Coordinates of C-alpha atoms in Angstrom, one line a residue:
M1 CA -17.2 15.0 -16.4
E2 CA -17.8 11.3 -16.9
T3 CA -21.0 9.5 -16.3
G4 CA -19.8 7.7 -13.2
E5 CA -18.7 11.0 -11.5
E6 CA -22.0 12.6 -12.4
T7 CA -23.9 9.7 -10.8
I8 CA -22.0 10.0 -7.5
L9 CA -22.1 13.8 -7.4
G10 CA -25.7 13.8 -8.4
G11 CA -26.7 12.0 -5.2
A12 CA -27.4 8.5 -6.6
E13 CA -25.4 5.9 -4.7
P14 CA -23.9 3.2 -7.0
R15 CA -25.4 -0.2 -6.2
T16 CA -23.0 -3.0 -5.4
G17 CA -23.4 -6.6 -4.2
F18 CA -23.1 -7.4 -0.5
F19 CA -19.6 -8.9 -0.8
A20 CA -18.4 -5.9 -2.8
S21 CA -19.3 -3.6 0.1
L22 CA -17.0 -2.9 3.0
S23 CA -19.2 -5.0 5.3
G24 CA -19.1 -8.0 3.0
R25 CA -15.4 -7.8 2.5
L26 CA -15.0 -7.6 6.3
L27 CA -17.1 -10.7 6.8
L28 CA -15.1 -12.6 4.1
L29 CA -11.8 -11.5 5.5
T30 CA -12.8 -12.5 9.0
V31 CA -13.8 -16.0 7.9
L32 CA -10.6 -16.3 5.9
F33 CA -8.4 -15.3 8.8
V34 CA -10.1 -17.6 11.2
M35 CA -9.7 -20.5 8.8
V36 CA -6.1 -19.7 8.4
A37 CA -5.7 -19.7 12.2
E38 CA -7.6 -23.1 12.3
V39 CA -5.2 -24.5 9.7
L40 CA -2.2 -23.5 11.7
I41 CA -3.8 -25.3 14.7
F42 CA -4.9 -28.3 12.6
V43 CA -1.4 -29.1 11.4
P44 CA 0.1 -30.0 14.8
S45 CA -3.2 -31.4 16.2
V46 CA -3.6 -34.0 13.4
A47 CA 0.0 -35.1 14.1
M48 CA -0.7 -35.4 17.8
M49 CA -4.0 -37.3 17.0
R50 CA -2.0 -39.8 14.9
M51 CA 0.5 -40.4 17.7
R52 CA -2.3 -40.8 20.2
W53 CA -4.0 -43.4 18.0
M54 CA -0.8 -45.4 17.7
Q55 CA -0.2 -45.1 21.4
D56 CA -3.7 -46.4 22.1
R57 CA -3.1 -49.4 19.9
L58 CA 0.2 -50.1 21.6
N59 CA -1.4 -49.9 25.1
T60 CA -4.2 -52.3 24.0
A61 CA -1.8 -54.8 22.5
A62 CA 0.5 -54.4 25.6
A63 CA -2.3 -55.4 27.9
A64 CA -2.9 -58.6 25.9
A65 CA 0.8 -59.3 25.4
V66 CA 1.6 -59.1 29.1
V67 CA -1.0 -61.7 29.9
V68 CA 0.1 -64.0 27.2
D69 CA 3.8 -63.5 28.1
G70 CA 3.0 -64.7 31.6
L71 CA 2.0 -68.1 30.3
Q72 CA 5.6 -69.4 29.9
N73 CA 6.3 -71.4 26.8
M74 CA 2.6 -72.2 26.2
Q75 CA 1.5 -72.3 22.5
L76 CA -1.7 -70.3 22.0
S77 CA -4.4 -72.0 20.0
G78 CA -5.6 -70.5 16.7
P79 CA -8.8 -69.0 17.9
V80 CA -7.1 -67.3 20.9
R81 CA -4.4 -65.9 18.7
E82 CA -6.9 -64.6 16.1
D83 CA -9.0 -63.0 18.9
T84 CA -6.0 -61.3 20.2
L85 CA -5.0 -59.8 16.9
I86 CA -8.5 -58.8 16.0
A87 CA -8.8 -57.0 19.4
T88 CA -5.8 -54.9 18.5
G89 CA -6.4 -54.7 14.8
T90 CA -2.9 -55.9 13.9
K91 CA -1.2 -58.7 11.9
A92 CA 1.5 -59.4 14.5
I93 CA 2.4 -58.5 18.1
A94 CA 5.9 -59.0 19.5
L95 CA 7.7 -58.2 22.8
R96 CA 11.3 -57.3 23.0
R97 CA 13.5 -57.2 26.1
A98 CA 17.2 -56.7 26.4
E99 CA 17.9 -60.5 26.4
E100 CA 15.2 -61.8 24.2
A101 CA 12.4 -61.1 21.7
R102 CA 9.1 -63.1 21.6
L103 CA 6.4 -63.2 19.0
I104 CA 3.1 -63.1 20.9
A105 CA 0.7 -63.5 18.0
A106 CA 0.7 -63.3 14.2
I107 CA -1.6 -64.1 11.4
E108 CA 1.0 -63.6 8.8
V109 CA 4.3 -61.9 8.8
P110 CA 4.6 -59.7 5.7
P111 CA 7.7 -60.1 3.7
E112 CA 8.3 -56.3 3.8
V113 CA 7.2 -53.5 6.0
D114 CA 6.7 -50.1 4.2
A115 CA 7.4 -47.8 7.2
Q116 CA 8.3 -48.1 10.8
Y117 CA 8.0 -45.6 13.7
D118 CA 9.3 -45.3 17.2
V119 CA 6.5 -43.8 19.2
A120 CA 8.7 -42.9 22.1
A121 CA 11.4 -41.0 20.1
V122 CA 10.0 -38.7 17.4
S123 CA 10.5 -34.9 16.9
P124 CA 7.5 -32.5 16.3
L125 CA 8.5 -31.9 12.7
S126 CA 8.8 -35.6 12.1
E127 CA 5.3 -36.1 13.6
I128 CA 3.8 -33.5 11.2
R129 CA 5.7 -34.9 8.2
D130 CA 4.6 -38.5 8.9
A131 CA 1.0 -37.4 9.6
F132 CA 0.6 -35.8 6.2
D133 CA 2.4 -38.7 4.5
T134 CA -0.2 -41.0 6.0
L135 CA -3.1 -38.7 4.9
I136 CA -1.9 -38.2 1.4
F137 CA -0.2 -41.5 0.5
G138 CA -1.4 -44.0 3.1
G139 CA -4.2 -46.5 3.1
N140 CA -2.5 -49.5 1.4
R141 CA 0.7 -49.7 3.3
T142 CA 2.0 -52.0 6.1
I143 CA 3.6 -50.2 9.0
R144 CA 5.5 -51.2 12.1
F145 CA 5.5 -49.1 15.2
Y146 CA 6.7 -49.8 18.6
G147 CA 7.2 -48.2 22.0
P148 CA 7.9 -49.0 25.7
I149 CA 5.3 -50.5 28.0
G150 CA 4.9 -48.0 30.9
E151 CA 8.2 -47.3 32.7
S152 CA 9.7 -50.7 31.9
D153 CA 12.4 -51.6 29.4
T154 CA 10.0 -53.9 27.5
I155 CA 9.2 -52.8 24.0
I156 CA 5.9 -53.7 22.4
E157 CA 5.8 -53.9 18.6
L158 CA 2.8 -54.0 16.2
V159 CA 2.7 -54.7 12.5
M160 CA -0.5 -53.6 10.8
E161 CA -2.0 -52.0 7.7
D162 CA -2.4 -48.2 8.0
R163 CA -5.9 -48.2 6.4
S164 CA -7.7 -47.8 9.7
L165 CA -5.2 -45.1 10.9
R166 CA -5.8 -43.1 7.7
K167 CA -9.6 -43.5 8.1
A168 CA -9.4 -42.2 11.6
M169 CA -7.3 -39.3 10.6
L170 CA -9.7 -38.4 7.7
A171 CA -12.6 -38.5 10.1
Y172 CA -10.7 -36.2 12.5
A173 CA -9.8 -33.8 9.7
R174 CA -13.4 -33.7 8.6
N175 CA -14.6 -32.9 12.2
V176 CA -12.0 -30.2 12.6
F177 CA -13.0 -28.6 9.3
I178 CA -16.7 -28.5 10.3
V179 CA -15.9 -27.1 13.7
S180 CA -13.6 -24.5 12.1
I181 CA -16.3 -23.4 9.7
C182 CA -18.7 -23.0 12.6
I183 CA -16.2 -21.1 14.7
S184 CA -15.3 -18.9 11.7
L185 CA -18.9 -18.0 10.9
F186 CA -19.8 -17.4 14.5
T187 CA -16.7 -15.2 15.1
A188 CA -17.1 -13.4 11.8
G189 CA -20.8 -12.8 12.6
L190 CA -20.0 -11.2 16.0
I191 CA -17.1 -9.1 14.6
F192 CA -19.4 -8.0 11.7
L193 CA -22.2 -7.0 14.0
V194 CA -19.9 -5.0 16.3
I195 CA -17.8 -3.3 13.5
N196 CA -20.9 -2.6 11.4
R197 CA -22.4 -0.9 14.4
V198 CA -19.3 0.9 15.6
M199 CA -17.7 1.8 12.2
I200 CA -19.7 1.0 9.1
L201 CA -22.9 2.8 10.1
P202 CA -21.1 6.0 11.1
I203 CA -19.1 5.9 7.8
R204 CA -22.3 5.4 5.9
R205 CA -23.9 8.3 7.8
M206 CA -21.0 10.6 6.9
T207 CA -21.1 9.4 3.2
A208 CA -24.8 10.1 3.0
N209 CA -24.3 13.5 4.6
M210 CA -21.5 14.4 2.1
R211 CA -23.8 13.3 -0.8
T212 CA -26.7 15.4 0.6
F213 CA -24.4 18.4 1.3
S214 CA -22.9 18.4 -2.2
A215 CA -26.4 18.7 -3.7
D216 CA -26.9 22.1 -2.0
P217 CA -23.8 23.3 -0.1
A218 CA -25.4 26.7 0.7
D219 CA -28.1 25.1 2.9
P220 CA -27.1 25.4 6.6
A221 CA -29.5 22.5 7.5
R222 CA -27.3 20.1 5.5
V223 CA -24.3 20.6 7.7
M224 CA -23.5 17.3 9.5
V225 CA -24.3 17.1 13.2
P226 CA -21.4 15.1 14.6
H227 CA -21.7 12.5 17.4
S228 CA -20.0 13.1 20.7
G229 CA -17.0 11.0 21.5
D230 CA -13.2 10.9 21.3
D231 CA -12.8 8.0 18.8
E232 CA -11.4 8.6 15.2
L233 CA -14.8 8.6 13.6
A234 CA -16.2 11.1 16.0
V235 CA -13.2 13.4 15.4
A236 CA -13.6 12.9 11.6
G237 CA -17.3 13.9 11.9
R238 CA -16.4 17.1 13.8
H239 CA -13.8 18.0 11.2
L240 CA -16.2 17.3 8.4
A241 CA -18.9 19.6 10.0
A242 CA -16.2 22.3 10.6
M243 CA -15.1 22.0 6.9
Q244 CA -18.7 22.2 5.7
R245 CA -19.3 25.3 7.8
Q246 CA -16.1 26.9 6.5
L247 CA -17.1 26.0 2.9
Q248 CA -20.5 27.7 3.4
R249 CA -18.8 30.8 4.7
T250 CA -16.4 30.8 1.8
L251 CA -19.2 30.3 -0.7
K252 CA -21.1 33.2 0.9
Q253 CA -18.1 35.4 0.7
Q254 CA -17.5 34.4 -2.9
K255 CA -21.1 35.3 -3.8
N256 CA -20.7 38.6 -2.1
L257 CA -17.4 39.2 -4.0
A258 CA -19.1 38.3 -7.3
D259 CA -22.0 40.7 -6.5
L260 CA -19.4 43.3 -5.6
G261 CA -17.5 42.7 -8.8
L262 CA -20.6 43.2 -10.8
A263 CA -21.4 46.4 -9.0
V264 CA -17.8 47.7 -9.3
S265 CA -17.9 47.0 -13.1
K266 CA -21.1 49.0 -13.5
I267 CA -19.7 51.9 -11.5
N268 CA -16.4 51.7 -13.2
H269 CA -18.1 52.0 -16.6
D270 CA -19.7 55.3 -15.7
M271 CA -16.8 56.5 -13.7
R272 CA -14.5 56.1 -16.6
N273 CA -16.7 58.3 -18.8
I274 CA -16.8 61.0 -16.1
L275 CA -13.0 60.9 -15.6
S276 CA -12.5 61.1 -19.4
S277 CA -14.5 64.3 -19.4
A278 CA -12.6 65.6 -16.5
Q279 CA -9.4 64.7 -18.3
L280 CA -10.4 66.8 -21.3
I281 CA -11.3 69.8 -19.2
S282 CA -8.2 69.6 -17.1
D283 CA -6.1 69.6 -20.3
R284 CA -7.3 73.2 -20.8
L285 CA -5.9 74.3 -17.5
A286 CA -2.5 74.3 -19.0
D287 CA -3.5 77.3 -21.1
V288 CA -4.7 79.3 -18.1
D289 CA -2.2 82.1 -17.3
D290 CA -2.4 81.8 -13.5
P291 CA 0.7 81.0 -11.3
V292 CA -1.4 78.9 -8.9
V293 CA -3.1 77.0 -11.6
K294 CA 0.2 76.4 -13.4
R295 CA 1.7 75.1 -10.1
F296 CA -1.1 72.6 -9.4
A297 CA -2.2 71.7 -12.9
P298 CA 0.6 69.1 -13.6
T299 CA -0.2 67.2 -10.4
L300 CA -3.9 67.3 -11.2
L301 CA -3.3 66.1 -14.7
R302 CA -1.1 63.2 -13.5
T303 CA -3.7 62.3 -10.8
I304 CA -6.5 62.2 -13.3
D305 CA -4.4 60.2 -15.8
R306 CA -3.7 57.6 -13.1
A307 CA -7.4 57.5 -12.1
V308 CA -8.3 56.8 -15.8
G309 CA -5.6 54.1 -15.9
Y310 CA -7.0 52.5 -12.7
T311 CA -10.5 52.4 -14.1
R312 CA -9.2 50.5 -17.1
E313 CA -7.5 48.0 -14.8
V314 CA -10.4 47.4 -12.5
L315 CA -11.9 44.7 -14.8
A316 CA -8.5 43.0 -15.0
Y317 CA -8.4 42.8 -11.2
G318 CA -11.9 41.4 -11.3
R319 CA -10.5 38.6 -13.4
T320 CA -8.1 37.9 -10.5
T321 CA -5.1 39.1 -12.5
E322 CA -3.1 42.3 -12.9
A323 CA -1.5 43.4 -16.1
E324 CA 2.1 42.3 -16.7
P325 CA 4.6 44.9 -15.4
R326 CA 6.1 47.1 -18.1
R327 CA 9.4 47.4 -16.4
R328 CA 12.2 49.9 -17.1
F329 CA 14.9 51.6 -15.1
L330 CA 13.6 54.8 -13.6
P331 CA 14.6 57.1 -10.8
L332 CA 12.9 56.2 -7.5
K333 CA 12.9 59.6 -5.8
P334 CA 10.6 61.5 -8.2
L335 CA 8.1 58.6 -8.0
V336 CA 8.2 58.7 -4.2
A337 CA 7.8 62.5 -4.3
D338 CA 4.7 62.2 -6.4
V339 CA 3.3 59.8 -3.9
L340 CA 3.8 62.2 -1.0
E341 CA 2.5 65.1 -3.0
L342 CA -0.7 63.1 -3.8
L343 CA -1.2 62.3 -0.2
A344 CA -1.4 66.0 0.6
V345 CA -0.7 65.6 4.2
D346 CA -2.2 68.5 6.2
P347 CA 0.5 70.4 8.0
K348 CA -1.8 70.8 10.9
S349 CA -1.9 67.0 11.4
G350 CA 1.5 67.1 13.0
I351 CA 2.9 64.3 10.8
D352 CA 6.5 64.7 9.8
I353 CA 7.6 62.9 6.7
H354 CA 11.3 61.8 6.5
L355 CA 12.4 61.0 3.0
G356 CA 15.6 59.0 2.7
V357 CA 15.9 58.1 -1.0
P358 CA 19.2 58.8 -2.9
E359 CA 18.9 61.1 -5.9
D360 CA 20.7 58.6 -8.2
L361 CA 18.9 55.4 -7.0
M362 CA 17.4 53.7 -10.1
I363 CA 14.9 50.9 -9.8
D364 CA 13.8 48.3 -12.4
A365 CA 10.0 48.4 -12.2
D366 CA 6.7 49.4 -13.7
G367 CA 6.4 53.0 -12.6
E368 CA 2.6 53.0 -12.4
Q369 CA 2.4 49.7 -10.5
L370 CA 5.2 50.7 -8.1
F371 CA 3.4 54.0 -7.5
R372 CA 0.3 52.1 -6.5
V373 CA 2.2 49.9 -4.1
V374 CA 4.0 52.8 -2.3
H375 CA 0.9 55.0 -2.3
N376 CA -1.2 52.2 -0.6
L377 CA 1.3 51.6 2.1
C378 CA 2.0 55.4 2.8
R379 CA -1.7 56.1 2.8
N380 CA -2.3 53.4 5.4
A381 CA 0.5 54.8 7.5
V382 CA -0.9 58.4 7.3
Q383 CA -4.4 57.2 8.3
A384 CA -2.9 55.3 11.3
L385 CA -0.9 58.3 12.4
A386 CA -3.9 60.6 12.1
L387 CA -5.8 58.5 14.6
D388 CA -2.9 58.1 17.0
A389 CA -1.0 60.4 19.3
G390 CA 2.4 59.0 18.1
D391 CA 5.3 58.9 20.4
P392 CA 5.0 60.1 24.1
D393 CA 6.4 63.4 23.1
G394 CA 3.5 63.8 20.6
S395 CA 5.6 63.4 17.4
K396 CA 4.2 61.6 14.4
V397 CA 6.8 60.3 11.9
L398 CA 6.5 58.6 8.6
A399 CA 9.9 57.6 7.3
L400 CA 10.3 56.4 3.7
T401 CA 13.8 55.1 2.8
A402 CA 15.4 53.1 0.1
Q403 CA 18.8 51.6 -0.8
R404 CA 20.3 49.3 -3.3
T405 CA 22.3 46.2 -2.4
G406 CA 23.7 44.5 -5.5
S407 CA 20.8 43.9 -7.9
V408 CA 18.1 44.3 -5.2
V409 CA 16.4 47.6 -4.2
S410 CA 15.0 47.7 -0.7
I411 CA 12.2 50.2 0.1
T412 CA 10.9 50.6 3.7
I413 CA 7.8 52.5 4.9
D414 CA 8.1 53.0 8.7
D415 CA 5.7 54.9 11.0
N416 CA 5.4 55.2 14.8
G417 CA 1.6 54.8 14.9
P418 CA -0.4 52.3 16.9
G419 CA 0.9 49.3 14.9
M420 CA -0.9 46.5 13.2
P421 CA -3.8 44.8 15.2
A422 CA -3.5 41.1 15.9
K423 CA -6.5 40.2 13.7
A424 CA -5.0 42.2 10.8
R425 CA -1.6 40.3 11.3
E426 CA -3.4 37.0 11.1
N427 CA -5.0 37.9 7.7
L428 CA -2.3 40.0 6.3
F429 CA -2.6 40.6 2.6
A430 CA -6.0 38.9 2.5
A431 CA -8.6 41.0 0.7
F432 CA -11.6 42.0 2.9
R433 CA -10.0 40.4 6.0
G434 CA -6.6 42.1 6.5
S435 CA -7.8 45.6 7.1
A436 CA -5.9 47.4 9.9
R437 CA -8.7 49.9 10.6
S438 CA -12.5 49.8 11.1
G439 CA -14.3 50.2 7.8
G440 CA -11.3 49.2 5.7
T441 CA -11.4 46.5 3.1
G442 CA -7.8 45.3 3.1
L443 CA -7.7 45.6 -0.7
G444 CA -4.7 48.0 -0.5
L445 CA -2.3 45.4 1.0
A446 CA -3.7 42.6 -1.2
I447 CA -3.1 44.7 -4.4
A448 CA 0.3 45.8 -3.2
R449 CA 1.4 42.2 -2.6
E450 CA 0.1 41.0 -6.0
L451 CA 2.0 43.8 -7.8
V452 CA 5.2 43.2 -5.9
L453 CA 5.0 39.4 -6.6
A454 CA 4.5 40.2 -10.3
H455 CA 7.9 42.0 -10.2
G456 CA 9.5 38.9 -8.6
G457 CA 10.0 40.7 -5.3
T458 CA 8.8 40.4 -1.7
I459 CA 6.8 42.5 0.7
A460 CA 6.8 41.8 4.4
L461 CA 5.7 43.2 7.7
V462 CA 8.9 43.6 9.8
E463 CA 8.8 43.3 13.6
K464 CA 10.5 46.2 15.4
P465 CA 11.1 46.9 19.1
T466 CA 9.3 50.3 19.0
A467 CA 5.6 51.1 18.3
G468 CA 4.4 51.4 14.8
T469 CA 4.4 49.5 11.5
L470 CA 7.3 48.8 9.2
F471 CA 6.9 47.3 5.7
R472 CA 9.8 46.3 3.6
I473 CA 9.7 45.9 -0.2
E474 CA 12.5 44.2 -2.1
L475 CA 12.5 44.3 -5.8
P476 CA 15.3 42.6 -7.8
D477 CA 16.5 43.7 -11.2
R478 CA 15.6 41.6 -14.2
P479 CA 18.3 39.2 -15.3
V480 CA 20.4 40.6 -18.1
P481 CA 19.7 38.6 -21.3
L482 CA 22.8 36.6 -22.5
D483 CA 22.9 38.3 -25.9
A484 CA 22.8 41.8 -24.3
Y485 CA 25.5 40.8 -21.8
R486 CA 27.7 39.6 -24.7
T487 CA 27.1 42.8 -26.6
L488 CA 28.2 44.8 -23.5
Q489 CA 31.4 42.7 -23.2
R490 CA 32.5 43.3 -26.8
P491 CA 35.3 46.0 -27.1

């Protein structure tokens, strides 16, 4: 594991700057987004400010021009003309009507005007374009702008330099920028305080709990105590607490399994020695000249041999693996008969065993592993029937049937006992949880499933309309190798 991972898992939180944290990034993003919104507001507002500025100049000049225009054909003196122009900040003022145009006052008429604007007829996009043109390129240009006086048809025209207009627009932009910064910081601060309280602090609390819990997952006191509420963080806290409790149960179970595995290994070591001695003694039974001994000796020998084989495979199962199946084609009925013989069902128990396996049915499987699968399922069925009354008429039936369909052999173990409890169905094939009876471990079904899957087959609990339990095993034949198939096809 790398150093960075060790630091985090070890409980030391990596130190980062404020703006590298979630809170700092949230503050920066809030300021940025508010500034973007202010820019979107500033663009049309600065255009409107420019138009208002020109309209104010037109209104001021119009007030003076109307008075002067009332003095018919009188020539204004130099000081009066200069005062009029200074009051409006222009170089020239003119009035235009439908029938005439009159120059009210002028200091000098420039030989060329750089730009002209109709204040009364301009589109919003043109306003924005002209405003930024003045901000970026203005300051030393002479402009002409005009507009109507009130509701009349008289047009007032002004000629002036745009230096003062640009200065006013820059001052307006500066003020808007300062106000935008203040609004952004104020808004970001409020959002930061609220989100930090509502979201960041609970997230930090969960992070600190996960760091503390990872240091000692077995300590119940380190399980998170979630806050009440229905928001996403409260739900996440409850799920985290539930996951931690489940993890503690799993760790406890794993520890118990590890202790059990160690105990089983010790017992298995001594049991294997005892069974080996029993195997040597049982071999001598074959020489005893007694009909009863000769009848039961082969079954006893096979049983002890299987027990010795199981003890050798216990450690392999402790390593969570079974030996690879040593598959071959073998007749199924003798194997099933050995299973029933080993069960040694007491005739007084009232259990009837129906065997429906064809004599010529061959199956591609490991004989010892398939024996264990069938034996586990049949033993469970016999135990269930022994504790139940069976059908209303008192009959107890265990039916074991098999058939081949193409390359798949199907084996069914069916009984009319009490059936599988709901809890066992929920944990079917789970070791130490899927037991169908009190005091059971559930290992039989877990082992059966593992062995069937190793053969590439399936095992399932089948629903049926009557009482009882029905398991179906399906084992496919191995694919025929291409070379072997070609050999068979040769004449």
